[in-house]
XYZ file of C-alpha atoms in Angstrom:
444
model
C 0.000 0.000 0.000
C 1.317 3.204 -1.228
C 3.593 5.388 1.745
C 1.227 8.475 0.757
C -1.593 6.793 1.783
C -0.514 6.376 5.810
C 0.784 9.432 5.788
C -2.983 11.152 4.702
C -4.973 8.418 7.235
C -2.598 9.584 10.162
C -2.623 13.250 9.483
C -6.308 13.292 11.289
C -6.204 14.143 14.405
C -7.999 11.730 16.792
C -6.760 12.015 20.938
C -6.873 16.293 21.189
C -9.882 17.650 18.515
C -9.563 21.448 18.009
C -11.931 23.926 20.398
C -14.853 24.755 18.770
C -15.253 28.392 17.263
C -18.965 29.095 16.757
C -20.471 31.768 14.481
C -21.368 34.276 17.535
C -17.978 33.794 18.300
C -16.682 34.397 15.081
C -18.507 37.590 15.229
C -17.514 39.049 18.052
C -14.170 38.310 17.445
C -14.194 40.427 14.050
C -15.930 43.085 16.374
C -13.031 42.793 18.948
C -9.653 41.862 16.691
C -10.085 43.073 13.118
C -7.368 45.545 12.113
C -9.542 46.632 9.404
C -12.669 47.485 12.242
C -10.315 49.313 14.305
C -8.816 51.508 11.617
C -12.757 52.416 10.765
C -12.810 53.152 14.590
C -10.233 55.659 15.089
C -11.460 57.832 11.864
C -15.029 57.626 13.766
C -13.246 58.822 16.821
C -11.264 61.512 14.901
C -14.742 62.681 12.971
C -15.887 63.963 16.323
C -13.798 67.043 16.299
C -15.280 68.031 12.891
C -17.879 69.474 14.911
C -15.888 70.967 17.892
C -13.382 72.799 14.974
C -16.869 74.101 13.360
C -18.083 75.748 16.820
C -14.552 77.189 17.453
C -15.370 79.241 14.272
C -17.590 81.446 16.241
C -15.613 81.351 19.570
C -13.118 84.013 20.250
C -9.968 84.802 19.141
C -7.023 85.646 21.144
C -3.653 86.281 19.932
C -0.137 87.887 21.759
C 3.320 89.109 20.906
C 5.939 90.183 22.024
C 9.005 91.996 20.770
C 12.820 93.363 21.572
C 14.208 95.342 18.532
C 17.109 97.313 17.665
C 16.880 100.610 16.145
C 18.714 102.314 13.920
C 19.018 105.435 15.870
C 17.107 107.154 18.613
C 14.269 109.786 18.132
C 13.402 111.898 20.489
C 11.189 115.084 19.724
C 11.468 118.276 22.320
C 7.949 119.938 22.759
C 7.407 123.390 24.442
C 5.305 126.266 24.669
C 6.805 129.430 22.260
C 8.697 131.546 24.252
C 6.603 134.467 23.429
C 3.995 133.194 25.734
C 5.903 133.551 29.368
C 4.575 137.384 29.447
C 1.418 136.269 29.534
C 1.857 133.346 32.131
C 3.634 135.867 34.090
C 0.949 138.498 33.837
C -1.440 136.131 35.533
C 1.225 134.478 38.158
C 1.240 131.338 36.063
C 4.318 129.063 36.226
C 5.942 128.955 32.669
C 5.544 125.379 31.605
C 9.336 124.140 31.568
C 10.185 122.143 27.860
C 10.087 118.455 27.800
C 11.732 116.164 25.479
C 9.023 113.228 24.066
C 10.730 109.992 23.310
C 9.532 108.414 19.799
C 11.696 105.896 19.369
C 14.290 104.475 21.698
C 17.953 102.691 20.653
C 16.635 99.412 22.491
C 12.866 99.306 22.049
C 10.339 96.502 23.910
C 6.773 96.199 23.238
C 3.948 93.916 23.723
C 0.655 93.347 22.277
C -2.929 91.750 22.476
C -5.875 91.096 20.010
C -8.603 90.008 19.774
C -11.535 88.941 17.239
C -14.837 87.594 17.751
C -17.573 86.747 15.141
C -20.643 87.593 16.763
C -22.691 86.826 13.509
C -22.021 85.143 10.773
C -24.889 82.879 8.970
C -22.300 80.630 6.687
C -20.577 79.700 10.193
C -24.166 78.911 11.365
C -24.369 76.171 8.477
C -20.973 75.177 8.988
C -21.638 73.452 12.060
C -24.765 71.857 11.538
C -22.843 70.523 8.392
C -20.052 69.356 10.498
C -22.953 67.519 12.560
C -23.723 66.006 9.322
C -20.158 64.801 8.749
C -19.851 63.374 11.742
C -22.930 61.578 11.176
C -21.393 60.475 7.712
C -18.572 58.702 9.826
C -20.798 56.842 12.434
C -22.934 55.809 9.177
C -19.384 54.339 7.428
C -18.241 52.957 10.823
C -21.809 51.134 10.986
C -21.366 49.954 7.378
C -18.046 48.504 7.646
C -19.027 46.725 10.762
C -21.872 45.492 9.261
C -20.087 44.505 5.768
C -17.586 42.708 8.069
C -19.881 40.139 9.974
C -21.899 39.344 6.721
C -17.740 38.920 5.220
C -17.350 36.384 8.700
C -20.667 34.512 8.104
C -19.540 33.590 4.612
C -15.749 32.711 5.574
C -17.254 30.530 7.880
C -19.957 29.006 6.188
C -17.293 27.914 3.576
C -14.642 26.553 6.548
C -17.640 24.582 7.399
C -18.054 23.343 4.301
C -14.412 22.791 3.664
C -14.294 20.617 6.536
C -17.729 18.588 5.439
C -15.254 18.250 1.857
C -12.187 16.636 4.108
C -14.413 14.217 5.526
C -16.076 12.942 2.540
C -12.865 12.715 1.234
C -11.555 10.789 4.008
C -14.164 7.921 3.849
C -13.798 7.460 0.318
C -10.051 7.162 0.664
C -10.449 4.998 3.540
C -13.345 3.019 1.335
C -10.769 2.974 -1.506
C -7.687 1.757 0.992
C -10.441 -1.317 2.059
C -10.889 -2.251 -1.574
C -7.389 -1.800 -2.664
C -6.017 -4.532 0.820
C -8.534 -6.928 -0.931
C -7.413 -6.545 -4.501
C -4.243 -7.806 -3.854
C -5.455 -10.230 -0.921
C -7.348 -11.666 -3.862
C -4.911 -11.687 -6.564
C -2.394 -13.483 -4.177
C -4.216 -16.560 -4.126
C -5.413 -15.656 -7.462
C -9.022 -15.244 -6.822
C -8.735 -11.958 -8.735
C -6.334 -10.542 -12.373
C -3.719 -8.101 -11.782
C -6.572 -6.013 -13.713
C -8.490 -4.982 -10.534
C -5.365 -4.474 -8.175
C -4.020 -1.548 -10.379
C -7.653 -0.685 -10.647
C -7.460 -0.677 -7.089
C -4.300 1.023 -6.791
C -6.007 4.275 -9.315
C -9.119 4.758 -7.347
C -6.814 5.061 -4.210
C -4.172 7.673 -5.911
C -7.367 9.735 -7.013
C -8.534 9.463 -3.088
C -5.403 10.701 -2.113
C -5.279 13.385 -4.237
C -8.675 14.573 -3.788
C -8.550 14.533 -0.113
C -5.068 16.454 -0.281
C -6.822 19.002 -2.509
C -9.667 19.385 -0.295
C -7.483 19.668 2.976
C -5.463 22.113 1.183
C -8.870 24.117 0.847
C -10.072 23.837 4.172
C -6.826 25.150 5.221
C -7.184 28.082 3.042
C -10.530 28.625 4.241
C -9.411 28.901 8.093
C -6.961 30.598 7.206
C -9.424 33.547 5.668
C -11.552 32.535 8.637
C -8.348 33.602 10.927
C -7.562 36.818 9.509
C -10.686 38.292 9.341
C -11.352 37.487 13.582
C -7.695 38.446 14.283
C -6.659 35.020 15.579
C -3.348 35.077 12.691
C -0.059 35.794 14.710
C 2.654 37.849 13.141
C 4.487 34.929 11.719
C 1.201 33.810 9.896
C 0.687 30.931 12.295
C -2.669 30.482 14.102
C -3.786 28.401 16.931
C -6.306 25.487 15.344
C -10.193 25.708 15.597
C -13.093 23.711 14.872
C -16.324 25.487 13.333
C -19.692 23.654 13.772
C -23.123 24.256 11.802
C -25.414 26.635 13.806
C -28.357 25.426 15.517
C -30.497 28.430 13.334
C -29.535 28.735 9.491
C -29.899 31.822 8.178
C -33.483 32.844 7.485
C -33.777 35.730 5.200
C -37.213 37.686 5.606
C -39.271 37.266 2.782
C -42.160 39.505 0.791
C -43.119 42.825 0.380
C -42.488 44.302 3.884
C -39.109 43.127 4.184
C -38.334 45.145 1.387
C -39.919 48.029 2.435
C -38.396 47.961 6.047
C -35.017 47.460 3.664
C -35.493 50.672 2.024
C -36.137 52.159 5.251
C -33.404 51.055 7.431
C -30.551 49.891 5.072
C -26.926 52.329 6.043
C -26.034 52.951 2.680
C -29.473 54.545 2.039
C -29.363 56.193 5.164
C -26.224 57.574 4.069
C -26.751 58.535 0.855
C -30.031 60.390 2.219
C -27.595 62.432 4.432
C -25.520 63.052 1.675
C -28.283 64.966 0.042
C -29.353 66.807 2.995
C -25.722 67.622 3.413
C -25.617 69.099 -0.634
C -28.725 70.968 0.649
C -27.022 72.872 2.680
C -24.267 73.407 1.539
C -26.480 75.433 -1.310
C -27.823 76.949 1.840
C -24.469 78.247 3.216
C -23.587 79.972 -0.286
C -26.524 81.851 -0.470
C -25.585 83.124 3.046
C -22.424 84.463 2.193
C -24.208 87.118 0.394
C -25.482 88.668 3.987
C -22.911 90.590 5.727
C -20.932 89.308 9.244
C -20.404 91.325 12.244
C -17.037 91.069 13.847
C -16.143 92.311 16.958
C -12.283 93.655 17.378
C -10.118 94.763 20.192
C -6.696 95.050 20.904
C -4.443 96.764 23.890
C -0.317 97.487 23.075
C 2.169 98.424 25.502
C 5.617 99.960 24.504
C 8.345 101.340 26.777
C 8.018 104.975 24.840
C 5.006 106.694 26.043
C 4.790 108.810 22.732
C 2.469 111.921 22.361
C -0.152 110.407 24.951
C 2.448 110.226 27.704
C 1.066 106.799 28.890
C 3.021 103.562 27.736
C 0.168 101.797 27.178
C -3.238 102.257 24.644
C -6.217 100.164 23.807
C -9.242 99.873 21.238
C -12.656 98.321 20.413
C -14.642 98.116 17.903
C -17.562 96.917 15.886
C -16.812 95.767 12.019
C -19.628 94.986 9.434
C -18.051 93.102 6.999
C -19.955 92.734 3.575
C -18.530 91.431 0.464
C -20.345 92.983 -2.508
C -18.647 92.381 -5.486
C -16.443 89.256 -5.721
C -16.603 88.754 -9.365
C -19.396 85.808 -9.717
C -17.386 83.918 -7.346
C -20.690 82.524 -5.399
C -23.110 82.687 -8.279
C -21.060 80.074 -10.246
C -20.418 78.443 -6.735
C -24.509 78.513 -6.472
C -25.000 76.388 -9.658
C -21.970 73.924 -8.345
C -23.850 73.369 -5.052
C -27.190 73.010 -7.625
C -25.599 70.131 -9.441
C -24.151 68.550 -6.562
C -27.548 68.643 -4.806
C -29.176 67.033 -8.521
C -26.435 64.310 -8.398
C -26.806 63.083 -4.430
C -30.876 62.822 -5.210
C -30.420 60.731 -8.719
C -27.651 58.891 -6.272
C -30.281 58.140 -4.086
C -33.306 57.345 -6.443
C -30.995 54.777 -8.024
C -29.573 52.961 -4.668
C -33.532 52.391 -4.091
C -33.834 50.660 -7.589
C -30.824 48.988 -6.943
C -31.721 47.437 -3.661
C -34.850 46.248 -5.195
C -33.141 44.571 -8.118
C -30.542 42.876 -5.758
C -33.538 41.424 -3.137
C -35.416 39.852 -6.032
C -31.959 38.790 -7.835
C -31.190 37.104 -3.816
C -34.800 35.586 -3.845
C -33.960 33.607 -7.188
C -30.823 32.339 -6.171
C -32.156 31.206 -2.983
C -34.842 29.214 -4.214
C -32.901 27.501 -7.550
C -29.989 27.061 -4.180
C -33.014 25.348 -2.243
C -33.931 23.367 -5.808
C -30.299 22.389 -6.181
C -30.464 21.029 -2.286
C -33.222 19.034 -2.437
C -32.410 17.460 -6.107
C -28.650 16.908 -4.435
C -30.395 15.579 -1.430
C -32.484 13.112 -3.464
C -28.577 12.174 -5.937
C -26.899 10.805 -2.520
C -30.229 8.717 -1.178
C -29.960 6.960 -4.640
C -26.484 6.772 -4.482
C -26.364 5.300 -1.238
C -29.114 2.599 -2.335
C -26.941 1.746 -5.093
C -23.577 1.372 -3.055
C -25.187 -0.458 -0.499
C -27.091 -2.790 -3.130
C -23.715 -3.134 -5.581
C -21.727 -4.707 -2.051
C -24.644 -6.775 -1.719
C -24.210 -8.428 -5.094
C -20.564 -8.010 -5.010
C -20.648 -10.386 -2.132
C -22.704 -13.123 -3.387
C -20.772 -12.662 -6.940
C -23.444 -11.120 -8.763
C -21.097 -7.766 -9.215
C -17.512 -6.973 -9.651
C -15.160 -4.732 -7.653
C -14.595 -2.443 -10.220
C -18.649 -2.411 -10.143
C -18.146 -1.263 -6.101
C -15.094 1.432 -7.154
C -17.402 2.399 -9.596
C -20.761 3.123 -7.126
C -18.187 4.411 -3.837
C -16.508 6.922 -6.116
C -20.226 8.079 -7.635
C -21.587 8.376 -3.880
C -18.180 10.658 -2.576
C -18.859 12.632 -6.000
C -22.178 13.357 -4.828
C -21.818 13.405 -1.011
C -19.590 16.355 -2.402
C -22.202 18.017 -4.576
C -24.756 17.688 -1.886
C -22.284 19.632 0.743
C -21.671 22.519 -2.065
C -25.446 22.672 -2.488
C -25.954 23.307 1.487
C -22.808 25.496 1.129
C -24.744 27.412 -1.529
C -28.360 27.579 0.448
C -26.275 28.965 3.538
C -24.397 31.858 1.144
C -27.497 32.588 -1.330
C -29.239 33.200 2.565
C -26.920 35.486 3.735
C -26.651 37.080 0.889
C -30.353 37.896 0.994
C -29.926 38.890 4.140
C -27.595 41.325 3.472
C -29.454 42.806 0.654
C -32.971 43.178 2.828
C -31.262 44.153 6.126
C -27.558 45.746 5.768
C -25.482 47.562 3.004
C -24.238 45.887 -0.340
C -20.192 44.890 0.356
């Protein structure tokens, strides 16, 4: 018996089976662990500030500086009464106001200074925020959508490790049917009860065994491994620790009819945030159209220099009021109004074509589920038959009314559609989620 063979019968593992991973599990794991989850997270997380950066548009201003400078030279400007007036400050006992020098500019100069600005109204900065709000809202709505796009991604990888798995075995009883045959082949041609003719028959049906079970352990690998990444479980290296998956007690059951559509067009993210999208275009139109009203600005600022100038005080302040109105820009917001127009045109046909969409997808989802369910039952009905006809074909093989190459021949048509029937269920279980995902959560 061929070295390969041993090798494939003692690579199952019998004394420590795998734990278990179920599909809640599974789920909250991708929740939990996926790289691609927490990435979404931390833009949701950054999103938030869109808002708080909108409201500090209408918050004060405050801004200080400071300064040491070197001048060229130092200015200093004398100022006095004429001379021609100390009669007269005599004549009425008056003290003759001495001359004073006023310093300008000093050599070494130091001077400090605070402003300030606040917009006390301004309608476009109004909009602003309640379009941040929007954005934000945007985010969570993404966030929500990857999450959601992520479990129905986890339901399939596991639905197809269970399946993978369901291939291995099938696999593993007809090689182990094949090995059985194959030990009495040559028992039988020994004592020549049998021609060389159905030992190397023997011998082919067991090298196609082998190579279909190393095909389908090769996929069921694959499939963990997709299984792995997506819940986080792969280490660095690309090594995981081994899991079992098990069919859930409740298969997926898709809503059905008219009102499952309707609550679909209702609640579905992607429609949600498409709608949002338009209200957000809206606005924006809005917030335009404001800029033609004017903004009142509030101003201040206080200075202190180590000259005290004319005023004779080192320090001076001021406040005031500003109307700001832009009246002539050059078109600037009229061509801006018919870009927010067609914006606002393309978010509402982007809209009014998701909702066709969506329908077209549920009633493409409802077809596929019910020629999967077809498919099923016909498969279901292929391995009854082919079981009758194994079990019958070993009956006459052992009173001599068949052949062995009649049993190869009726084992390798009831693995062939032991296999069908598992992609059939495979198929039911994806063409359910799938229309699922198109009644209940957004399109991947």
């Amino acid at each position: 018996m061929p070295l390969l063979l041993f090798a494939l019968l003692a690579a199952t593992p019998v004394d420590q089976p795998a734990p278990i991973l179920t599909l809640a599990e599974a789920q909250r794991l991708v929740r939990e662990q996926n790289l691609d989850l927490q990435v979404a997270r931390e833009r949701l997380e950054k999103s938030a500030n869109l808002s708080r950066k909108a409201w500090a548009a209408l918050l004060p201003f405050v801004s200080a500086n400071a300064s040491y400078t070197r001048n060229d030279k130092r200015i200093i400007i004398p100022f006095g009464l004429p001379e021609g007036l100390r009669p007269l400050f005599d004549s009425f006992g008056l003290e003759f106001p001495p001359p004073t020098n006023i310093g300008i500019q000093r050599l070494y100069q130091r001077n400090a200074a605070v402003s300030f600005s606040w917009v006390l109204l301004s309608a476009p900065a109004v909009t602003g925020i309640l379009n941040a709000g929007d954005a934000v809202e945007l985010a969570r709505l993404g966030y929500a959508q990857t999450e959601l796009a992520l479990q129905f991604a986890t339901a399939l990888a596991y639905f197809s490790a269970l399946n993978a798995d369901q291939q291995v075995s099938i696999r593993e009883r007809a090689l182990t049917l094949a090995a059985e045959h194959l030990r009495m082949a040559e028992a039988k041609v020994a004592v020549g009860e049998a021609t060389q003719v159905i030992a190397l028959r023997s011998e082919v049906e067991v090298a196609n065994a082998e190579q279909a079970l190393i095909t389908a352990r090769n996929a069921a690998r694959n499939a963990h491994v997709a299984l792995a990444t997506l819940i986080g479980y792969v280490h660095a290296d690309g090594s995981f620790a081994p899991f079992a998956v098990e069919r859930p007690q409740e298969a997926p059951t898709p809503p059905a009819g008219q009102d499952a559509l309707a609550e679909a067009l209702a609640e579905r993210l992607d429609l949600k945030l498409l709608d949002r999208q338009l209200a957000l275009a809206e606005r924006q139109k809005t917030e335009t159209w404001l800029k033609f009203l004017p903004a009142l600005v509030a101003t201040g600022n206080w200075r202190w220099a180590d000259v005290k100038g004319f005023g004779g005080e080192n320090t001076n302040w001021a406040v005031s009021l500003v109307l700001q109105w832009s009246l002539v820009e050059g078109g600037m917001r009229l061509w801006e109004l018919d870009e927010r127009q067609h914006e606002v045109n393309a978010a509402g046909l982007q809209l009014e074509k998701a909702r066709e969409d969506i329908a077209s997808q549920v009633s493409e989802a409802k077809l596929n589920l019910d020629s999967a369910r077809a498919t099923a039952t016909a498969s279901d009905r292929t391995v009854e038959l082919a079981r009758k006809s194994a079990a019958l074909v070993q009956a006459q093989y052992e009173v001599g009314a068949a052949t062995q190459l009649d049993v190869l021949d009726a084992n390798r048509l009831l693995a062939d559609a032991e296999t069908a029937q598992a992609l059939a269920a495979l198929a039911v279980d994806i063409a359910g989620l799938s229309l699922e995902n198109a009644l209940r959560l957004p399109p991947l």
